[in-house]
XYZ file of C-alpha atoms in Angstrom:
631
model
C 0.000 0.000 0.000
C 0.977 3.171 -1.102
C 2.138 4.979 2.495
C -0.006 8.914 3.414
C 2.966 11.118 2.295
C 2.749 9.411 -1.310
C -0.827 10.217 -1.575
C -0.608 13.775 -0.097
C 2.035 13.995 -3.388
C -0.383 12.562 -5.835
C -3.195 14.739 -4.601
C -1.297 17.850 -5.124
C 0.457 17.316 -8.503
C -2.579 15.813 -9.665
C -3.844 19.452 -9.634
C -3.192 21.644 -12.657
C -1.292 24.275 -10.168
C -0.940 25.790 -6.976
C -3.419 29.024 -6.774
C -0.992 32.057 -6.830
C -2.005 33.211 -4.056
C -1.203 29.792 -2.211
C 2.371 30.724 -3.278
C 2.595 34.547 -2.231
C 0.997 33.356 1.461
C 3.671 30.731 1.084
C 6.306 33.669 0.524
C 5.320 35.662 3.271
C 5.292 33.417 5.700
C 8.812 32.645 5.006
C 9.727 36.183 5.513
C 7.730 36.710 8.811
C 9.655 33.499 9.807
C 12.389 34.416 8.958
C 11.863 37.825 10.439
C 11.636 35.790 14.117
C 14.588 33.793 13.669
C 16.978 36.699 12.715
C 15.697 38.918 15.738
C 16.346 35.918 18.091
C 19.919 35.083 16.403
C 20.968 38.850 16.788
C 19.557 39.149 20.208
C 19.800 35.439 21.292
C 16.487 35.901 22.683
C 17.337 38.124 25.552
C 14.810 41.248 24.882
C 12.270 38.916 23.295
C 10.265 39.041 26.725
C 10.536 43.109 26.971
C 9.764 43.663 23.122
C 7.778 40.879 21.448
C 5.039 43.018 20.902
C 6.996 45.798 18.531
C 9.336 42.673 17.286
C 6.299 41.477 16.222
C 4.867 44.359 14.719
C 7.658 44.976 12.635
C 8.049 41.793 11.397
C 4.321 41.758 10.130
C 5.539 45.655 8.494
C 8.523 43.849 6.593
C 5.678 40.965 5.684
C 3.419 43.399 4.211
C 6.160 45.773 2.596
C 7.533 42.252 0.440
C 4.294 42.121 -1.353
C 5.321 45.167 -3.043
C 7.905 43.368 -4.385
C 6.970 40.035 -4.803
C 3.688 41.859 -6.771
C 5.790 43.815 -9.232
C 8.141 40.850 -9.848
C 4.591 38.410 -10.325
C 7.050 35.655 -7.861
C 3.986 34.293 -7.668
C 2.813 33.763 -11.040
C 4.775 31.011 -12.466
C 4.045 27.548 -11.649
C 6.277 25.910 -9.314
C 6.483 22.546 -10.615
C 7.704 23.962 -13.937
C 10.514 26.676 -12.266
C 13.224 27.215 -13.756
C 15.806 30.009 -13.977
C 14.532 32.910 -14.345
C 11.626 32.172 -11.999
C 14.450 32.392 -9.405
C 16.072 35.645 -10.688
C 12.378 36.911 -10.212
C 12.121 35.720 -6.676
C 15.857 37.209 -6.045
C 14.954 40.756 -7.595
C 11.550 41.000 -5.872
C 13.389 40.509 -2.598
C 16.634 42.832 -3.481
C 13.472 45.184 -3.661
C 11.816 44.167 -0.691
C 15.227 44.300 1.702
C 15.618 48.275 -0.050
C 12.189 48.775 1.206
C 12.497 47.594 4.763
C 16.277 49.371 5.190
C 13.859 52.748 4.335
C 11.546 51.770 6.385
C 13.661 50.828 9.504
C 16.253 53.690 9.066
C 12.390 55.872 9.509
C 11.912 54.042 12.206
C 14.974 54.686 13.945
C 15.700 58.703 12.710
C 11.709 59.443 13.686
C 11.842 57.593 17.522
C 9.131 55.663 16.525
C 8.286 53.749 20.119
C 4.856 51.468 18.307
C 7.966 49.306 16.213
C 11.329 47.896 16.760
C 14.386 49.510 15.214
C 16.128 46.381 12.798
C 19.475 47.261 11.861
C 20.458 47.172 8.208
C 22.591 43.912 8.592
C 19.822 42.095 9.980
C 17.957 43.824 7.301
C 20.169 42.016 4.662
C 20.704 38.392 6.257
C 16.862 38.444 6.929
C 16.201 38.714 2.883
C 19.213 37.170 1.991
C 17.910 33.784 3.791
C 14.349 34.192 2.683
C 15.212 34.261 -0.621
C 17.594 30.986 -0.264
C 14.519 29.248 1.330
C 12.475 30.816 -1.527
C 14.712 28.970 -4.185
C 14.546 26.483 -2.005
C 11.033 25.699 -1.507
C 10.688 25.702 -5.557
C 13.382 23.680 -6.477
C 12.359 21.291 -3.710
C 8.450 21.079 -4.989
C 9.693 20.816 -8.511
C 12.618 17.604 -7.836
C 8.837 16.289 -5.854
C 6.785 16.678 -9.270
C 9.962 15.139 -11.184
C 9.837 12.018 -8.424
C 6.266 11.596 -8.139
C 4.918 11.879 -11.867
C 7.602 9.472 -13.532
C 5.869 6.618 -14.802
C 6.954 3.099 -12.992
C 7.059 1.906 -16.295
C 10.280 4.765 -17.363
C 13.047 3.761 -18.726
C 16.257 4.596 -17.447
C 17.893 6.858 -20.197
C 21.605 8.040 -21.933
C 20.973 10.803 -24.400
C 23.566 10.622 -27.553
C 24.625 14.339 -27.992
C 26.026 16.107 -25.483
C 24.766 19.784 -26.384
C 22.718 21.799 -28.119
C 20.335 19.370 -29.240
C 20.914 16.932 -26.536
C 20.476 19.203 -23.584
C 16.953 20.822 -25.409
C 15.991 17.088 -25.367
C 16.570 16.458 -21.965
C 14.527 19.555 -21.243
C 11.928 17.764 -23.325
C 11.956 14.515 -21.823
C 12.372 16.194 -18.211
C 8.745 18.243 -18.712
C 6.773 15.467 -20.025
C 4.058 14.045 -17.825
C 4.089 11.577 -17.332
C 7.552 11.083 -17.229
C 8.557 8.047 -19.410
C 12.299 8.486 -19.378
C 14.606 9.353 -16.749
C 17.809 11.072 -17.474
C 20.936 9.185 -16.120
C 23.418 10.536 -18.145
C 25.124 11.619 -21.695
C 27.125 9.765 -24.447
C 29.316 12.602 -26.303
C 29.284 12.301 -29.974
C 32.896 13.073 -30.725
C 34.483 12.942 -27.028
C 34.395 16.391 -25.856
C 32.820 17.426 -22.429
C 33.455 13.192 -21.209
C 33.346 13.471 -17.869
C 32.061 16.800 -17.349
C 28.312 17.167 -15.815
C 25.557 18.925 -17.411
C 21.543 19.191 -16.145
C 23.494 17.346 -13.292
C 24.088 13.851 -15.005
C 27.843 12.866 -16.169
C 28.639 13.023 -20.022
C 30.512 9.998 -20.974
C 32.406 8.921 -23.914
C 31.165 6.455 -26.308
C 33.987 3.595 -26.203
C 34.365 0.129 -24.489
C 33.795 1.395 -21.023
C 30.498 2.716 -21.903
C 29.140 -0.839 -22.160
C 30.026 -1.397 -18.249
C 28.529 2.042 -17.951
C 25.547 0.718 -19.189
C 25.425 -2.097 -17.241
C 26.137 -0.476 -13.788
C 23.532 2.096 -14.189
C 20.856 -0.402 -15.344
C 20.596 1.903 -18.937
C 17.532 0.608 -20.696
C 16.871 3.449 -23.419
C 19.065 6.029 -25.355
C 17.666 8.817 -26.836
C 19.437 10.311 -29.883
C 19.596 14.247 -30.381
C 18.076 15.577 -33.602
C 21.279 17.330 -34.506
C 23.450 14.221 -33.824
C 21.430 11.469 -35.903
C 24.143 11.456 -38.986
C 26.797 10.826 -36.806
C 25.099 7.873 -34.439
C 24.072 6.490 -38.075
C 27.573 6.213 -39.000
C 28.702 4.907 -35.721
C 28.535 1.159 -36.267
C 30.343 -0.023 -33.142
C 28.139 1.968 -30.999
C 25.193 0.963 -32.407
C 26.131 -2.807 -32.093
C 27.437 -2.328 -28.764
C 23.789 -0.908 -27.489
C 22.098 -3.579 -29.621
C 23.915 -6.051 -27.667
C 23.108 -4.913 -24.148
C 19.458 -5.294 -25.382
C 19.369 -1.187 -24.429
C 16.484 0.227 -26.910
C 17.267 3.164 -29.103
C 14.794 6.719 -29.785
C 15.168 8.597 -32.404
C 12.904 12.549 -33.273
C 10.180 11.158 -36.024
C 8.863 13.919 -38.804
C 11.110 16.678 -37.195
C 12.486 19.509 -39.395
C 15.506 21.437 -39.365
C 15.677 21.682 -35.795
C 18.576 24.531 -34.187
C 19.998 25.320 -30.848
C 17.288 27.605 -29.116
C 14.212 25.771 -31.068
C 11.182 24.288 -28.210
C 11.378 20.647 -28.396
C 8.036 20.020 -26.252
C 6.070 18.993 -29.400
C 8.835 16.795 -30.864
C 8.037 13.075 -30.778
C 10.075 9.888 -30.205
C 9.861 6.770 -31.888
C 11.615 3.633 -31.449
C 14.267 3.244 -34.267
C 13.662 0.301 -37.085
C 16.571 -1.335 -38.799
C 15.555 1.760 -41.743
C 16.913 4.215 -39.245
C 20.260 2.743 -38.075
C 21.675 2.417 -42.051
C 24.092 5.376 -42.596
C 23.370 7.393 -45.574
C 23.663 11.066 -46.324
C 20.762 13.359 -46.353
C 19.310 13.995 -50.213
C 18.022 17.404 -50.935
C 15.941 17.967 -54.097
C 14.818 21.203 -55.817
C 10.871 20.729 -55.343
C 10.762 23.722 -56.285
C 11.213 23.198 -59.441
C 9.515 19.603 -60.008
C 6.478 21.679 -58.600
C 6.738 24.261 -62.060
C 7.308 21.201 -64.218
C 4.285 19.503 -62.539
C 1.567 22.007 -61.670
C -1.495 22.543 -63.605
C -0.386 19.301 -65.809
C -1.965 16.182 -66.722
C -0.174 12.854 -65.282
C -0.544 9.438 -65.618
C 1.489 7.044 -63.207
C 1.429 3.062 -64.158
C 2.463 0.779 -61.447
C 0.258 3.373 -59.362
C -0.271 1.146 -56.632
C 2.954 -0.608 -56.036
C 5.680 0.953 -53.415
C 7.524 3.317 -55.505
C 4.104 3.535 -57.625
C 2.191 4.723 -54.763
C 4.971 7.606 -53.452
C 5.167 8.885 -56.500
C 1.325 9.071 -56.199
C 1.829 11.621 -52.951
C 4.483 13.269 -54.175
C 3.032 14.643 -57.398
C -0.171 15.555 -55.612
C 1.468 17.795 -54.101
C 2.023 19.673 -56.556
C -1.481 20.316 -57.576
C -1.371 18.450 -61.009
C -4.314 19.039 -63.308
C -5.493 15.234 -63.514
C -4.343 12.390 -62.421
C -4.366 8.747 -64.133
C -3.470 5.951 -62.084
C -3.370 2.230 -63.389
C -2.773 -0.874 -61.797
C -3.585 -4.513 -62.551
C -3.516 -4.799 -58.191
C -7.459 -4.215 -57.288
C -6.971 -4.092 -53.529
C -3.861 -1.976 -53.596
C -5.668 -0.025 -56.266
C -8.619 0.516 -54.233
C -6.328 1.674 -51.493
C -4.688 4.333 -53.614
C -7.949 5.252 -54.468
C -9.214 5.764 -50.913
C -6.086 8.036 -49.802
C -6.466 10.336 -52.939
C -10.065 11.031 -51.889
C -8.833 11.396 -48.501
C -5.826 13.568 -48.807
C -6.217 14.843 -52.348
C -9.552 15.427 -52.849
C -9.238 18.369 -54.829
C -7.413 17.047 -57.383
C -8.837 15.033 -60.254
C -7.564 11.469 -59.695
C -9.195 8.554 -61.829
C -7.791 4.580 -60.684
C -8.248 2.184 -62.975
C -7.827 -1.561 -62.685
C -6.174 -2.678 -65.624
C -2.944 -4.775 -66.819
C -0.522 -2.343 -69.316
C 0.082 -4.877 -71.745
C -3.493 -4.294 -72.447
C -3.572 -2.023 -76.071
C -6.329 -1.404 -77.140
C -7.637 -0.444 -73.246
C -4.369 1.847 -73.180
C -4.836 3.204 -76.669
C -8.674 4.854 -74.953
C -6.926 5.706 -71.535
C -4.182 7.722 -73.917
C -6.902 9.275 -75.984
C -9.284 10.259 -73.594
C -6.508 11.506 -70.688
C -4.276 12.842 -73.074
C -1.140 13.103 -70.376
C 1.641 15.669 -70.782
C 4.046 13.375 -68.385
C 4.164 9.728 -67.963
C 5.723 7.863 -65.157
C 6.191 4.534 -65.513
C 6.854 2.006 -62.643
C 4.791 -0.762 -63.544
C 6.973 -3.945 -63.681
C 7.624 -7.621 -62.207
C 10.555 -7.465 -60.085
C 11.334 -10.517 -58.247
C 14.370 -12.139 -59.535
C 13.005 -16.127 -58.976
C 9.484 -15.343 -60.257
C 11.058 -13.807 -63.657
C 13.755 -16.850 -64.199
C 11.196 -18.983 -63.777
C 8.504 -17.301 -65.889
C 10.829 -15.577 -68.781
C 8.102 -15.262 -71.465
C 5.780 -13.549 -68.740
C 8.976 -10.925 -67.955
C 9.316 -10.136 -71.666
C 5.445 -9.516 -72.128
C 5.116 -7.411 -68.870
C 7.750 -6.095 -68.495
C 9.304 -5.222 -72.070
C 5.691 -5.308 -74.005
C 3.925 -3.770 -71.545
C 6.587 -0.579 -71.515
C 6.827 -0.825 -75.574
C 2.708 -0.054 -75.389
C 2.992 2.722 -72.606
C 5.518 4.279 -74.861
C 4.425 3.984 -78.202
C 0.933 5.383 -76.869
C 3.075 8.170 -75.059
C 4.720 8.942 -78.458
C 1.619 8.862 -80.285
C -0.604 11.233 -78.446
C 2.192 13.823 -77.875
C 3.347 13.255 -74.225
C 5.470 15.526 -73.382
C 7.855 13.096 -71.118
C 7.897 9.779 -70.460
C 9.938 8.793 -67.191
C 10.754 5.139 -66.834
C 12.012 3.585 -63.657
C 14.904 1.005 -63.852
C 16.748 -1.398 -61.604
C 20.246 -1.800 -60.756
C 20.286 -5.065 -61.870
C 19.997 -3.760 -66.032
C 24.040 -3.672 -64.946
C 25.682 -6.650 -66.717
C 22.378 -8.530 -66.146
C 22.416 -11.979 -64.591
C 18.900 -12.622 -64.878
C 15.806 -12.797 -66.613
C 14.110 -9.551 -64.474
C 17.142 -7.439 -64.840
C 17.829 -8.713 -68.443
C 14.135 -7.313 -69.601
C 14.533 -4.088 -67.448
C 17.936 -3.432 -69.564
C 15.938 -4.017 -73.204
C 13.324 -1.612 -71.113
C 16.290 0.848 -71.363
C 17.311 0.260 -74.637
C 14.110 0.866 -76.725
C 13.176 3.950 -74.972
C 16.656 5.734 -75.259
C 16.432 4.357 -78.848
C 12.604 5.768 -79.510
C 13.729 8.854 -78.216
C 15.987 9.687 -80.712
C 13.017 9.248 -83.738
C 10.047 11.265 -81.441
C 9.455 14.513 -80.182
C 8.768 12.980 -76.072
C 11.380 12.872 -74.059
C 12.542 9.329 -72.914
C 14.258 9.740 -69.369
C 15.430 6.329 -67.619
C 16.406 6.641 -64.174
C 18.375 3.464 -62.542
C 18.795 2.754 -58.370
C 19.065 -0.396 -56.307
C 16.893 -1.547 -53.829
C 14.554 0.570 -51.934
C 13.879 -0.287 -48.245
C 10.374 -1.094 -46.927
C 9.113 -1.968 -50.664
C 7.185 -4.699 -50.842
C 10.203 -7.033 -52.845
C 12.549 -6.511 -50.221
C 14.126 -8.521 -47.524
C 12.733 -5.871 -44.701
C 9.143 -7.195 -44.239
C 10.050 -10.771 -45.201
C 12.850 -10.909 -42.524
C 9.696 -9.260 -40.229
C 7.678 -11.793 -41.151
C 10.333 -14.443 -39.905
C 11.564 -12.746 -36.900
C 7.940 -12.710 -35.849
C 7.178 -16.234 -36.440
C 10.379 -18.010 -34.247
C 12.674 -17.738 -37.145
C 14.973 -18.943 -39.019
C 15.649 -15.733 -40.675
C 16.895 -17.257 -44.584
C 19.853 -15.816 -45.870
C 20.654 -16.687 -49.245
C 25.234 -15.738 -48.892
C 27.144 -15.102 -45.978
C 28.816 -12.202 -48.556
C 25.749 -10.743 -50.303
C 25.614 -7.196 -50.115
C 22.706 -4.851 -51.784
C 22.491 -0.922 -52.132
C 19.468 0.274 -50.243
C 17.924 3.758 -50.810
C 14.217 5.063 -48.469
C 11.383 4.980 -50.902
C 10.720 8.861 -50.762
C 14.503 9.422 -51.354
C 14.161 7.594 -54.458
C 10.769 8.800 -55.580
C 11.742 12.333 -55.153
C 15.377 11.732 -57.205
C 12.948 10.250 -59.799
C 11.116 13.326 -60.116
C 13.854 15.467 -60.427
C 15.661 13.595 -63.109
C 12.429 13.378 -64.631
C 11.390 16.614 -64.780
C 14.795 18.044 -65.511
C 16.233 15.716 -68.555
C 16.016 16.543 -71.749
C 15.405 12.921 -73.197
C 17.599 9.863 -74.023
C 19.453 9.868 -70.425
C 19.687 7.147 -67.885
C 20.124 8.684 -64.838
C 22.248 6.636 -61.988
C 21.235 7.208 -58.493
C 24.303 7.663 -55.856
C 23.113 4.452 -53.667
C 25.369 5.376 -50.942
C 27.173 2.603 -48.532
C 26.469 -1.171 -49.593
C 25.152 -3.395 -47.218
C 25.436 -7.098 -45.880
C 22.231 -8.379 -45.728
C 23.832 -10.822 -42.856
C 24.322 -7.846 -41.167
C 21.265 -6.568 -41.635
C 19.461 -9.788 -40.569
C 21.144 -9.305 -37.259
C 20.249 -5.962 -36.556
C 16.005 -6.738 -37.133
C 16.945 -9.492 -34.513
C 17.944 -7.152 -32.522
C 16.030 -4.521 -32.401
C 12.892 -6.695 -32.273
C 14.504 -8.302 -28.985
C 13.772 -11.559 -30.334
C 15.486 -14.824 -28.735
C 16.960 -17.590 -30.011
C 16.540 -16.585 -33.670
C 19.398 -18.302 -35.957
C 20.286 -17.033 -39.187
C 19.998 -19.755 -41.812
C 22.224 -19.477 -45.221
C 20.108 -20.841 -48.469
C 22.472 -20.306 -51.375
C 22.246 -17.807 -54.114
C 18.526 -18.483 -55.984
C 18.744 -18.782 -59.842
C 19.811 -15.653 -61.309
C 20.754 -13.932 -58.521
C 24.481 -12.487 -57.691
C 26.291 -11.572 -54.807
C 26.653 -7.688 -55.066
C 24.581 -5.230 -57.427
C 26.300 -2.660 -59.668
C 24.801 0.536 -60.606
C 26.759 1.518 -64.120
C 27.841 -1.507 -67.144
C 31.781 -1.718 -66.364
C 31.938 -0.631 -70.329
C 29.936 2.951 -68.918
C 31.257 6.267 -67.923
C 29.130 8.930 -66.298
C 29.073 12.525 -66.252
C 27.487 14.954 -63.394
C 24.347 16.243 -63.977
C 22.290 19.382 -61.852
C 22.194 16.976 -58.708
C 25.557 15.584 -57.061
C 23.613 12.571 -56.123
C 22.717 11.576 -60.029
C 24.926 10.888 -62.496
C 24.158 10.442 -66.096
C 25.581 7.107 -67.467
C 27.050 6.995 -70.996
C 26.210 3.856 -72.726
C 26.200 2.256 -75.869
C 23.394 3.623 -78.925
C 21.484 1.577 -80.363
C 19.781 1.884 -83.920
C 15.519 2.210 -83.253
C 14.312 0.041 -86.705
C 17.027 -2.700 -85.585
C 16.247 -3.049 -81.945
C 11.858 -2.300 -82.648
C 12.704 -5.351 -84.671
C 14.705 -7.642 -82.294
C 11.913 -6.686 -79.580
C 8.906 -7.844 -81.894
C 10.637 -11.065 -82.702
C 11.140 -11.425 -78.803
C 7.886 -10.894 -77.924
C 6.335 -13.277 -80.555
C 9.051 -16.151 -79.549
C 7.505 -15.265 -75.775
C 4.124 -16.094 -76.795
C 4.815 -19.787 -77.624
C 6.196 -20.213 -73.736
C 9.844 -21.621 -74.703
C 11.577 -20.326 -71.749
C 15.441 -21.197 -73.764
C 14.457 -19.770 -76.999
C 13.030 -16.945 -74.762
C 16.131 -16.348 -73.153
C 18.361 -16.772 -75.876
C 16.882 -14.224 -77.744
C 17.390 -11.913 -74.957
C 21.256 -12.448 -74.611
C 21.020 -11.576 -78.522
C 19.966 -8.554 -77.816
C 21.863 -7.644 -74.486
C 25.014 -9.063 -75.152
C 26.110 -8.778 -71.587
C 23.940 -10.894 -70.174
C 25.397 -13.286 -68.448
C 23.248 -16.287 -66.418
C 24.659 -16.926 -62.983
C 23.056 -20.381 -61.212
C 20.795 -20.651 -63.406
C 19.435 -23.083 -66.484
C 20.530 -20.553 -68.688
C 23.478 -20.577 -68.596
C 23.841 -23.145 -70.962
C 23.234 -20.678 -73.909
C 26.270 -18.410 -72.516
């Protein structure tokens, strides 16, 4: 049972505040008590019998003279739970006032003979409102360290906060105001070593190396909270990252915060726990919106793939921008339907028609095309799983390659103004079926765009985290279910970009190519999937989850590459895409290869299928696969 002081506690800071006047009776009486303790230390009681009565009247004076001062300085307006600083500077300057007041008064006193009140000499004068301001401070800081005790939730974690300044000390402030309280602050990790061992908000700064980890340990750490102006460097901080992992401590990060700079409130931001999406280190991308907005506003777009996970960003993204119309296909009815709700929801101003439909469809694309008539097309819809594709060839090459030849022939037809197709890393020295059809994807529109008036603008990355054909949710899926978590190499490593990163690099190189470019995304750092099996393990504080190694799949290759080893690149406006120089092609020879391809495709021969491919992209190259018998 919860004892009568702890309930006296929750009574009181379950109130809102303290009425001010609670406070400035509060601050009186400490003066009046004060008053009676300075008269008996100075006189150790000796003429209290003879001259109580004008002791007491003069201590009731000085009473009544401080709530001039404690009325001009408003002591008693702030609450006292939330004091800080300059609520004491208040208190101290409303009782430099007050003592001013009561040297007048008693100097009067004495000059004037004044028999009804007791002469106080100006020293007691000053040690009486010199200690009644101390208690003052006193009694706030003491009812605020009460609050901080009493309204922490038992449920708070014991908390480091990575970033030892700025940033770090305005989210400490944050955390420290919250109520209830779900973290308390035990201490700071420096970001780059300075201030180790120093104290600030009265925890101890320490240094992020192997001692930390017995740090950790001693003081029972069980959350670390990372400042907003410190996230690039804990991203890039492996060691520290595994080291917390390890000690099963659980990491915060700011979600949907800003630009955020020393002096900014924090008391709105919010904390989320971090997912493995967080923890990969990558640089931050900024686009010119500004002008993808000019390109995009007031036009007519139509988006294939629509419903898909790069599909459906680009969705938001050019909403934004307050496009005309919108057409949005996908052969997906319940992710259609989906996209359809959030448009009304979110967009509902802008004209956005969804249509269920497959693109390899013609004659259904040839009325979309006339009746829409789009100025810009982007076009996402593809299969993308590498198994699926080597399995199913003929279906790759009529999704895939006739479904893109029909989106752009229509596009080139009714006078689109730009077509914008999105691309894989793996149309690099293809070693599959999927990337193999993605790289003929490239081919005929750089080709077409040299014999039309649209402009034909390829843009290639790697994978995109969170997508639906990524490891992320399948590794979820096994974490969640007891494991094992399948790992096809120890040594496979994969470029991984955030889905609005890529979308909005899309829409720049979109909107600012001039046609017949494939522009290469900067991926950043490659990563080991192994390694990033481990850290969903860890962060979803699952036990006795093994890692289990399958073997490369058909097709498939240890790393990705972003550019044909036979390609240079140039810069282009953005120093995070590149614009790869590849070989030409010749459109009547390669509209004729494709049309052959297509119509082998449609009699379901998955060699002559392939082979014709490899005719075409010379490069290609099967790796663990049945197909490699035609290299």
């Amino acid at each position: 049972m919860r004892n009568p002081l702890d309930k006296i506690l929750n009574w009181y800071f379950s109130k809102k505040s303290l009425p001010y006047w609670c406070v400035l009776i509060a601050d009186c009486a400490i003066v009046g008590f004060v008053g009676v303790f300075v008269y008996w230390m100075f006189t150790r009681g000796a003429l209290i019998e003879f001259y109580w009565d004008k002791a007491f009247r003069s201590i009731v004076l000085f009473v009544l003279l401080s709530v001039v001062g404690f009325r001009l300085f408003r002591t008693y307006s702030s609450v006292m739970r939330y004091s800080s600083f300059v609520d004491l500077l208040k208190v101290a300057y409303g009782n430099l006032l007050n003592m001013a007041l009561a040297i007048g008064v008693s100097q009067w006193i004495y000059y004037c003979n004044i028999k009804y009140f007791l002469y106080f000499q100006i020293r007691h004068v000053i040690v009486l409102f010199t200690i009644a301001t101390l208690l003052m401070w006193a009694m706030r800081v003491l009812i605020k360290k009460l609050y901080e005790v009493v309204a922490v939730d038992s449920r708070a974690m014991r908390t480091f906060i990575f970033g030892s300044m700025e940033g770090g000390v305005a989210l400490a402030k944050s955390i420290r105001s919250r109520r209830p309280a779900k973290f308390v602050l035990k201490g700071f990790i420096s970001h780059d070593g300075s201030y180790t061992d120093h104290v600030i908000m009265g925890v101890h700064v320490h240094e992020a190396n192997e001692k930390l980890a017995e740090t950790i340990e001693k003081e029972h750490i069980e959350a670390v909270l990372v400042s907003p102006l410190r996230i690039k460097d804990f991203q890039s901080n492996q060691p520290l990252q595994d080291m917390l992992l390890n000690a099963g401590v659980k990491i915060f990060m700011t979600s949907n915060l800003k630009e955020w700079k020393e002096g900014d409130n924090m008391s709105d931001v919010q904390l989320k726990e971090v997912s493995v999406e967080d923890l990969l280190p990558r640089d931050e991308i900024k686009i010119d919106m500004e002008s993808v907005g000019r390109e995009l506003t007031g036009k007519r777009v139509l988006i294939t793939g629509a419903a898909g996970s790069i599909g459906s960003e680009m969705v938001r993204q050019v909403a934004v921008f307050k496009p005309e119309a919108m057409m949005l296909i996908d052969q997906a009815e319940t992710p259609e339907h989906d996209i359809r709700l959030m448009m009304a929801k979110r967009f509902p101003e802008i004209q956005a028609e969804t249509v269920v439909t497959s693109i390899c469809k013609e004659k259904r694309m040839e009325k979309i095309f006339a009746s829409f008539r789009p100025d810009y097309v982007f076009h996402a819809a593809a299969y993308k799983h590498v198994p699926m594709m080597e399995d199913n060839p003929s279906e790759a090459v009529q999704n895939n390659i006739y479904g893109t030849k029909v989106i752009a022939d229509l596009s080139v037809k009714y006078g689109v103004k730009k077509f914008v197709m999105v691309s894989t890393d793996k149309a690099v020295n293809p070693t599959n079926v999927m990337g193999c059809s993605k790289r003929i994807c490239e081919i005929y529109t750089q080709a077409l765009n040299k014999v039309c008036d649209t402009q034909f603008v390829t843009t290639r990355f790697g994978n995109v985290l969170g997508s639906n054909g990524s490891v992320i949710p399948l590794f979820k899926k096994q974490i969640k279910n007891g494991g094992p978590v399948t790992v096809t190499d120890p040594g496979i490593i994969r470029f991984f970009m955030l889905i609005p990163e890529a979308c909005k690099l899309v829409l720049e190189a979109g909107t600012k190519g001039n046609g017949g470019e494939i522009f290469v995304f900067d991926m950043g750092e490659p990563v080991k999937i192994v390694d990033l099996a481990k850290r969903m393990i860890q962060l979803s504080n699952a036990k006795n989850v093994e890692i289990k190694f399958t073997g490369l799949r058909p097709g498939e290759k240890l790393y990705e590459e972003v550019l044909n080893e036979k390609e240079n690149t140039k810069p282009s406006f953005h120093e995070k895409i590149r614009i790869a120089e590849v070989r030409e092609y010749d459109y009547d020879e390669v509209s004729r290869d494709i049309d052959e391809l297509i119509d082998i495709s449609k009699h379901y021969d998955d060699m002559a299928t392939v082979k014709k491919m490899k005719e075409i992209v010379p490069e290609y190259k099967s790796n663990n696969s049945k197909y490699e018998a035609l290299d």
